[in-house]
Amino acid sequence: MAVVVWRRCFPWVRLCRRALLGSIRHYRAALCTELKQPLAIEEVAPRPVRPHEVRVDVHFCGVNFADILVCRGQYQEKQHLPFTPGMEFSGTVLETGTEVSTVKKALWQIPERVSFREAAALPVSYGTAIMALEHRACTRPGETVLVTAAAGATGLAVTDVATKVLQARVIAAAGSDEKCELAVRRGAQASVNYSRGSLKEAVRGLAGSGGVNVVVDTVGGDIFLEALHSLAWEGRIVVVGFAGGTIASVPANLLLLKNISAMGLYYGQYKNQNFPVFSKSMSSALQYCQQGRIQPYIGAVFKLEEVNDAFLHVTQRRSMGKVLISLK
């Protein structure tokens, strides 16, 4: 069975060799053995599958900025060393524990028309986009959505879902002309290069004095504040992350004067706090992809042995779209 998986920590591993009957001799895994240091590629002996566990032959893994924060010890959830980082992957179920009757709380079956590569790009980016737009901001057809870091994996996913599924208009904000051009090619109706000047003034020129209805922000800092000032009456801003490294303070008077709603989205916590909502976002992402309504943009694919290069690609802000690790 082909599966797409969400876990807070999963094996970035390659099944290196199997006996004739399919038993696994060893893995190669990317391990964080020391915080703020490069990951080590090591052979790891497999252990027996526990009663409530599933063993998966991994095909592709997604690389997220949060993975890098985990390996620096800067993420809100801490891991015990050594550990294998990661949050999403696609693959095939090899073995299930004796007490596993269903794997639906950790695994979602990949539809026939969705590739392993596409499936690995869906959970974090598209799950976040769907949750931000549909569940948190309650975006309606015809509304205008401003998305920051618009050429990143989450930014492009927000644009994809907003324009293709929700029939909203998107203004894409990014830090270079190249990234803005990509966002427009992927469906945004307009773009703003915020490295060239005021985001607020540029958005006003595009959306008019009324402003935008929804903001999905992954940058934080001054970009968040300018985006907040760009909201229309009863606008909604969803805070997804702080890729810029600065956490801004919210001016509460602005929320009052324009009846604005400011809300956060810690997507992974929904798995524990409200699993039905979490599961719905995952199922929706797979369904939308199967129907051809969304199409993940894969910007770069690295081999397992190149995992540190993949991390560098993300931290140096060279990545556009989803970055994947291929294990096949």
Short mmCIF file of C-alpha atoms in Angstrom, two decimals:
data_model
loop_
_atom_site.label_atom_id
_atom_site.label_comp_id
_atom_site.label_asym_id
_atom_site.label_seq_id
_atom_site.Cartn_x
_atom_site.Cartn_y
_atom_site.Cartn_z
CA MET A 1 0.00 0.00 0.00
CA ALA A 2 1.39 3.42 -0.94
CA VAL A 3 1.19 5.93 1.89
CA VAL A 4 1.87 9.52 2.75
CA VAL A 5 2.87 10.04 6.34
CA TRP A 6 2.96 12.88 8.85
CA ARG A 7 5.06 12.44 11.96
CA ARG A 8 6.89 14.92 14.16
CA CYS A 9 10.06 12.85 13.72
CA PHE A 10 10.50 10.20 11.05
CA PRO A 11 13.37 8.17 9.58
CA TRP A 12 15.14 9.79 6.65
CA VAL A 13 16.40 6.35 5.79
CA ARG A 14 17.18 4.19 2.81
CA LEU A 15 16.46 0.48 2.91
CA CYS A 16 19.87 -0.69 1.81
CA ARG A 17 19.60 -4.46 1.55
CA ARG A 18 17.02 -7.18 2.08
CA ALA A 19 17.20 -10.94 2.40
CA LEU A 20 15.29 -13.13 -0.05
CA LEU A 21 12.26 -13.24 2.23
CA GLY A 22 12.20 -9.45 2.53
CA SER A 23 13.74 -9.01 5.97
CA ILE A 24 15.67 -5.76 6.28
CA ARG A 25 19.38 -6.07 7.02
CA HIS A 26 20.15 -2.42 7.72
CA TYR A 27 19.24 1.19 6.97
CA ARG A 28 21.18 4.25 5.99
CA ALA A 29 19.89 7.20 7.97
CA ALA A 30 20.53 10.93 8.31
CA LEU A 31 21.17 11.44 12.02
CA CYS A 32 21.50 14.57 14.13
CA THR A 33 24.14 13.55 16.66
CA GLU A 34 25.02 17.09 17.79
CA LEU A 35 22.95 20.28 17.59
CA LYS A 36 24.03 22.97 15.10
CA GLN A 37 26.31 20.49 13.31
CA PRO A 38 25.94 18.74 9.93
CA LEU A 39 23.85 15.59 9.87
CA ALA A 40 25.75 12.30 9.75
CA ILE A 41 24.86 9.54 7.27
CA GLU A 42 25.13 6.25 9.14
CA GLU A 43 24.08 2.65 8.84
CA VAL A 44 21.46 1.80 11.44
CA ALA A 45 20.41 -1.68 12.50
CA PRO A 46 16.63 -2.10 12.38
CA ARG A 47 14.69 -3.10 15.46
CA PRO A 48 11.52 -5.21 15.56
CA VAL A 49 8.29 -3.39 14.79
CA ARG A 50 6.38 -2.72 18.00
CA PRO A 51 2.67 -3.65 18.31
CA HIS A 52 1.37 -0.18 17.36
CA GLU A 53 4.04 0.67 14.76
CA VAL A 54 4.33 0.44 10.99
CA ARG A 55 7.50 0.00 8.93
CA VAL A 56 7.56 2.01 5.70
CA ASP A 57 9.89 1.83 2.71
CA VAL A 58 10.43 5.56 2.19
CA HIS A 59 10.60 6.98 -1.35
CA PHE A 60 10.70 10.77 -0.78
CA CYS A 61 10.98 13.07 2.24
CA GLY A 62 10.10 16.74 2.47
CA VAL A 63 12.62 19.27 3.80
CA ASN A 64 11.13 22.06 5.91
CA PHE A 65 12.65 25.08 7.65
CA ALA A 66 11.32 23.62 10.90
CA ASP A 67 13.58 20.57 10.39
CA ILE A 68 16.58 22.90 10.42
CA LEU A 69 15.35 24.63 13.57
CA VAL A 70 14.94 21.23 15.27
CA CYS A 71 18.54 20.36 14.42
CA ARG A 72 19.67 23.68 15.90
CA GLY A 73 17.67 23.15 19.10
CA GLN A 74 15.58 26.23 18.26
CA TYR A 75 12.21 24.59 17.62
CA GLN A 76 9.37 24.57 20.13
CA GLU A 77 9.58 20.78 20.34
CA LYS A 78 12.92 19.35 21.48
CA GLN A 79 14.35 15.97 20.47
CA HIS A 80 16.73 13.72 22.39
CA LEU A 81 20.06 13.15 20.68
CA PRO A 82 20.70 11.34 18.45
CA PHE A 83 17.58 11.63 16.31
CA THR A 84 16.49 11.60 12.69
CA PRO A 85 14.71 14.84 11.74
CA GLY A 86 11.75 15.30 9.46
CA MET A 87 7.99 15.75 9.29
CA GLU A 88 6.66 14.17 6.09
CA PHE A 89 7.37 11.44 3.58
CA SER A 90 5.84 9.08 1.06
CA GLY A 91 6.47 5.38 0.69
CA THR A 92 5.13 1.84 0.84
CA VAL A 93 4.06 -0.08 3.93
CA LEU A 94 6.31 -3.09 4.50
CA GLU A 95 5.20 -4.34 7.88
CA THR A 96 2.61 -3.58 10.54
CA GLY A 97 2.66 -4.30 14.27
CA THR A 98 0.52 -7.01 15.76
CA GLU A 99 -2.02 -4.56 17.19
CA VAL A 100 -2.31 -2.34 14.11
CA SER A 101 -5.75 -2.72 12.53
CA THR A 102 -5.69 0.65 10.77
CA VAL A 103 -2.95 3.15 10.06
CA LYS A 104 -5.22 6.12 9.46
CA LYS A 105 -3.88 8.16 12.39
CA ALA A 106 -0.39 8.24 10.93
CA LEU A 107 -0.72 7.24 7.28
CA TRP A 108 -2.94 8.30 4.42
CA GLN A 109 -3.23 6.19 1.29
CA ILE A 110 -1.92 7.87 -1.84
CA PRO A 111 -4.51 7.96 -4.65
CA GLU A 112 -3.53 6.27 -7.91
CA ARG A 113 -3.08 9.50 -9.85
CA VAL A 114 -0.75 11.07 -7.24
CA SER A 115 2.95 10.20 -7.48
CA PHE A 116 5.22 9.46 -4.52
CA ARG A 117 7.05 12.67 -5.32
CA GLU A 118 3.90 14.79 -5.26
CA ALA A 119 2.60 13.05 -2.14
CA ALA A 120 5.75 13.87 -0.15
CA ALA A 121 5.27 17.56 -0.98
CA LEU A 122 1.70 17.73 0.34
CA PRO A 123 1.48 17.20 4.13
CA VAL A 124 3.25 20.22 5.63
CA SER A 125 2.90 22.85 2.90
CA TYR A 126 -0.56 22.03 1.61
CA GLY A 127 -1.88 20.91 4.98
CA THR A 128 -0.81 24.29 6.36
CA ALA A 129 -2.28 26.16 3.39
CA ILE A 130 -5.64 24.42 3.63
CA MET A 131 -5.80 24.87 7.40
CA ALA A 132 -4.83 28.55 7.19
CA LEU A 133 -7.22 29.47 4.38
CA GLU A 134 -10.19 27.22 5.04
CA HIS A 135 -10.23 26.51 8.78
CA ARG A 136 -8.62 29.60 10.32
CA ALA A 137 -9.29 32.49 7.92
CA CYS A 138 -12.52 31.08 6.42
CA THR A 139 -11.57 32.50 3.04
CA ARG A 140 -14.47 33.16 0.70
CA PRO A 141 -14.63 33.22 -3.13
CA GLY A 142 -13.68 36.61 -4.54
CA GLU A 143 -11.68 37.73 -1.51
CA THR A 144 -8.10 38.96 -1.83
CA VAL A 145 -5.33 37.02 -0.09
CA LEU A 146 -1.85 38.43 0.58
CA VAL A 147 0.79 35.72 1.05
CA THR A 148 4.34 36.47 2.19
CA ALA A 149 7.41 34.39 1.28
CA ALA A 150 5.24 33.56 -1.71
CA ALA A 151 7.84 31.51 -3.60
CA GLY A 152 8.46 29.13 -0.71
CA ALA A 153 6.76 25.76 -0.48
CA THR A 154 4.02 27.02 1.84
CA GLY A 155 3.61 30.30 -0.04
CA LEU A 156 3.10 28.54 -3.37
CA ALA A 157 0.72 26.07 -1.72
CA VAL A 158 -1.33 28.97 -0.31
CA THR A 159 -1.52 30.52 -3.78
CA ASP A 160 -2.48 27.18 -5.33
CA VAL A 161 -5.29 26.48 -2.86
CA ALA A 162 -6.56 30.08 -2.75
CA THR A 163 -6.80 30.50 -6.52
CA LYS A 164 -7.61 26.99 -7.76
CA VAL A 165 -9.82 25.70 -4.93
CA LEU A 166 -11.29 28.72 -3.14
CA GLN A 167 -11.52 31.06 -6.16
CA ALA A 168 -9.82 33.90 -4.31
CA ARG A 169 -7.45 36.54 -5.70
CA VAL A 170 -3.82 36.39 -4.55
CA ILE A 171 -1.18 39.09 -4.15
CA ALA A 172 2.18 37.34 -3.78
CA ALA A 173 4.91 39.06 -1.76
CA ALA A 174 8.51 37.85 -1.98
CA GLY A 175 12.07 39.12 -1.69
CA SER A 176 13.22 39.04 -5.33
CA ASP A 177 11.88 39.58 -8.82
CA GLU A 178 12.60 35.94 -9.70
CA LYS A 179 10.50 34.70 -6.79
CA CYS A 180 7.68 37.11 -7.62
CA GLU A 181 7.68 35.93 -11.23
CA LEU A 182 7.41 32.30 -10.11
CA ALA A 183 4.47 33.09 -7.83
CA VAL A 184 2.65 34.79 -10.69
CA ARG A 185 3.34 31.85 -13.02
CA ARG A 186 1.86 29.60 -10.35
CA GLY A 187 -1.41 31.53 -10.15
CA ALA A 188 -1.01 34.80 -8.24
CA GLN A 189 -2.79 37.72 -9.88
CA ALA A 190 -0.18 40.26 -8.75
CA SER A 191 3.13 40.38 -6.89
CA VAL A 192 5.23 42.65 -4.70
CA ASN A 193 9.01 42.52 -4.25
CA TYR A 194 9.29 43.73 -0.65
CA SER A 195 13.06 44.12 -0.91
CA ARG A 196 12.41 47.18 -3.10
CA GLY A 197 10.31 49.25 -0.68
CA SER A 198 7.20 49.39 1.47
CA LEU A 199 4.98 46.30 1.29
CA LYS A 200 2.06 48.28 2.69
CA GLU A 201 2.25 50.97 -0.01
CA ALA A 202 2.69 48.43 -2.79
CA VAL A 203 -0.32 46.41 -1.61
CA ARG A 204 -2.39 49.58 -1.37
CA GLY A 205 -1.59 50.28 -5.00
CA LEU A 206 -2.77 46.81 -5.98
CA ALA A 207 -5.74 46.28 -3.65
CA GLY A 208 -6.88 49.87 -3.22
CA SER A 209 -7.42 51.75 0.04
CA GLY A 210 -9.78 49.04 1.26
CA GLY A 211 -6.96 46.55 1.64
CA VAL A 212 -6.82 42.75 1.49
CA ASN A 213 -9.19 40.37 3.23
CA VAL A 214 -6.73 37.68 4.32
CA VAL A 215 -2.99 37.56 5.03
CA VAL A 216 -1.01 34.33 5.45
CA ASP A 217 2.39 35.30 6.88
CA THR A 218 5.40 33.04 7.35
CA VAL A 219 8.05 35.79 7.66
CA GLY A 220 7.28 37.81 10.81
CA GLY A 221 9.01 41.03 11.85
CA ASP A 222 8.44 44.19 9.82
CA ILE A 223 6.87 42.22 6.96
CA PHE A 224 4.19 40.96 9.35
CA LEU A 225 3.49 44.50 10.57
CA GLU A 226 3.20 45.92 7.07
CA ALA A 227 0.93 43.05 6.07
CA LEU A 228 -1.21 43.67 9.15
CA HIS A 229 -1.61 47.32 8.14
CA SER A 230 -2.68 46.16 4.67
CA LEU A 231 -5.80 44.39 5.94
CA ALA A 232 -9.30 45.55 5.11
CA TRP A 233 -12.17 46.00 7.56
CA GLU A 234 -12.76 42.63 9.29
CA GLY A 235 -9.60 41.27 7.69
CA ARG A 236 -7.90 38.15 9.03
CA ILE A 237 -4.17 37.53 9.39
CA VAL A 238 -2.83 34.02 10.02
CA VAL A 239 0.66 33.73 11.55
CA VAL A 240 2.33 30.56 10.27
CA GLY A 241 5.98 31.19 11.10
CA PHE A 242 8.89 33.58 11.58
CA ALA A 243 11.31 32.72 8.78
CA GLY A 244 12.73 36.24 8.97
CA GLY A 245 13.92 35.52 12.50
CA THR A 246 12.01 38.32 14.27
CA ILE A 247 8.77 37.95 16.20
CA ALA A 248 6.74 41.16 16.00
CA SER A 249 4.38 42.54 18.64
CA VAL A 250 0.78 43.00 17.54
CA PRO A 251 -0.58 46.57 17.88
CA ALA A 252 -3.89 45.76 19.56
CA ASN A 253 -5.37 49.18 18.74
CA LEU A 254 -5.26 48.30 15.03
CA LEU A 255 -7.22 45.11 15.69
CA LEU A 256 -9.90 47.19 17.39
CA LEU A 257 -10.11 50.05 14.89
CA LYS A 258 -10.56 47.80 11.85
CA ASN A 259 -12.18 44.80 13.58
CA ILE A 260 -9.23 42.68 12.49
CA SER A 261 -8.67 39.08 13.62
CA ALA A 262 -5.07 37.98 14.23
CA MET A 263 -4.62 34.25 14.72
CA GLY A 264 -1.86 31.68 14.82
CA LEU A 265 -1.50 28.33 13.10
CA TYR A 266 0.70 25.63 14.61
CA TYR A 267 -0.37 22.98 12.15
CA GLY A 268 1.27 19.96 13.73
CA GLN A 269 -0.54 20.45 17.05
CA TYR A 270 -3.87 19.75 15.37
CA LYS A 271 -2.83 16.11 15.13
CA ASN A 272 -2.98 15.90 18.93
CA GLN A 273 -5.54 18.59 19.76
CA ASN A 274 -8.13 18.17 16.99
CA PHE A 275 -7.37 15.13 14.89
CA PRO A 276 -10.58 15.23 12.76
CA VAL A 277 -9.66 18.71 11.51
CA PHE A 278 -6.06 17.64 10.92
CA SER A 279 -7.16 14.51 9.06
CA LYS A 280 -9.58 16.48 6.93
CA SER A 281 -6.79 18.82 5.77
CA MET A 282 -4.61 15.85 4.81
CA SER A 283 -7.43 14.09 2.99
CA SER A 284 -8.38 17.32 1.21
CA ALA A 285 -4.80 17.86 0.00
CA LEU A 286 -4.65 14.35 -1.47
CA GLN A 287 -8.11 14.71 -3.00
CA TYR A 288 -7.38 18.10 -4.55
CA CYS A 289 -4.15 16.72 -6.01
CA GLN A 290 -5.87 13.63 -7.41
CA GLN A 291 -8.51 15.85 -9.02
CA GLY A 292 -5.84 18.02 -10.61
CA ARG A 293 -7.05 21.12 -8.77
CA ILE A 294 -3.64 21.67 -7.14
CA GLN A 295 -0.14 20.80 -8.32
CA PRO A 296 2.83 20.93 -5.94
CA TYR A 297 5.86 22.76 -7.28
CA ILE A 298 9.06 20.77 -6.61
CA GLY A 299 11.97 23.19 -6.68
CA ALA A 300 14.86 20.82 -5.90
CA VAL A 301 15.48 17.13 -5.17
CA PHE A 302 18.57 15.93 -3.28
CA LYS A 303 19.87 12.44 -2.51
CA LEU A 304 20.06 11.23 1.08
CA GLU A 305 23.83 11.72 1.04
CA GLU A 306 23.23 15.36 0.07
CA VAL A 307 20.94 16.17 2.99
CA ASN A 308 23.30 18.84 4.37
CA ASP A 309 23.37 20.49 0.94
CA ALA A 310 19.57 20.48 1.02
CA PHE A 311 19.59 22.21 4.42
CA LEU A 312 22.05 24.82 3.09
CA HIS A 313 19.86 25.35 0.02
CA VAL A 314 16.98 26.28 2.34
CA THR A 315 18.90 28.38 4.87
CA GLN A 316 20.60 30.43 2.14
CA ARG A 317 17.12 31.28 0.77
CA ARG A 318 17.91 29.73 -2.60
CA SER A 319 14.95 27.38 -2.48
CA MET A 320 11.78 28.04 -4.43
CA GLY A 321 8.94 25.58 -3.98
CA LYS A 322 9.32 22.26 -2.19
CA VAL A 323 12.70 20.71 -1.46
CA LEU A 324 12.70 16.90 -1.33
CA ILE A 325 15.12 14.13 -0.37
CA SER A 326 15.00 11.13 -2.70
CA LEU A 327 15.75 7.74 -1.19
CA LYS A 328 15.44 5.71 -4.37
#
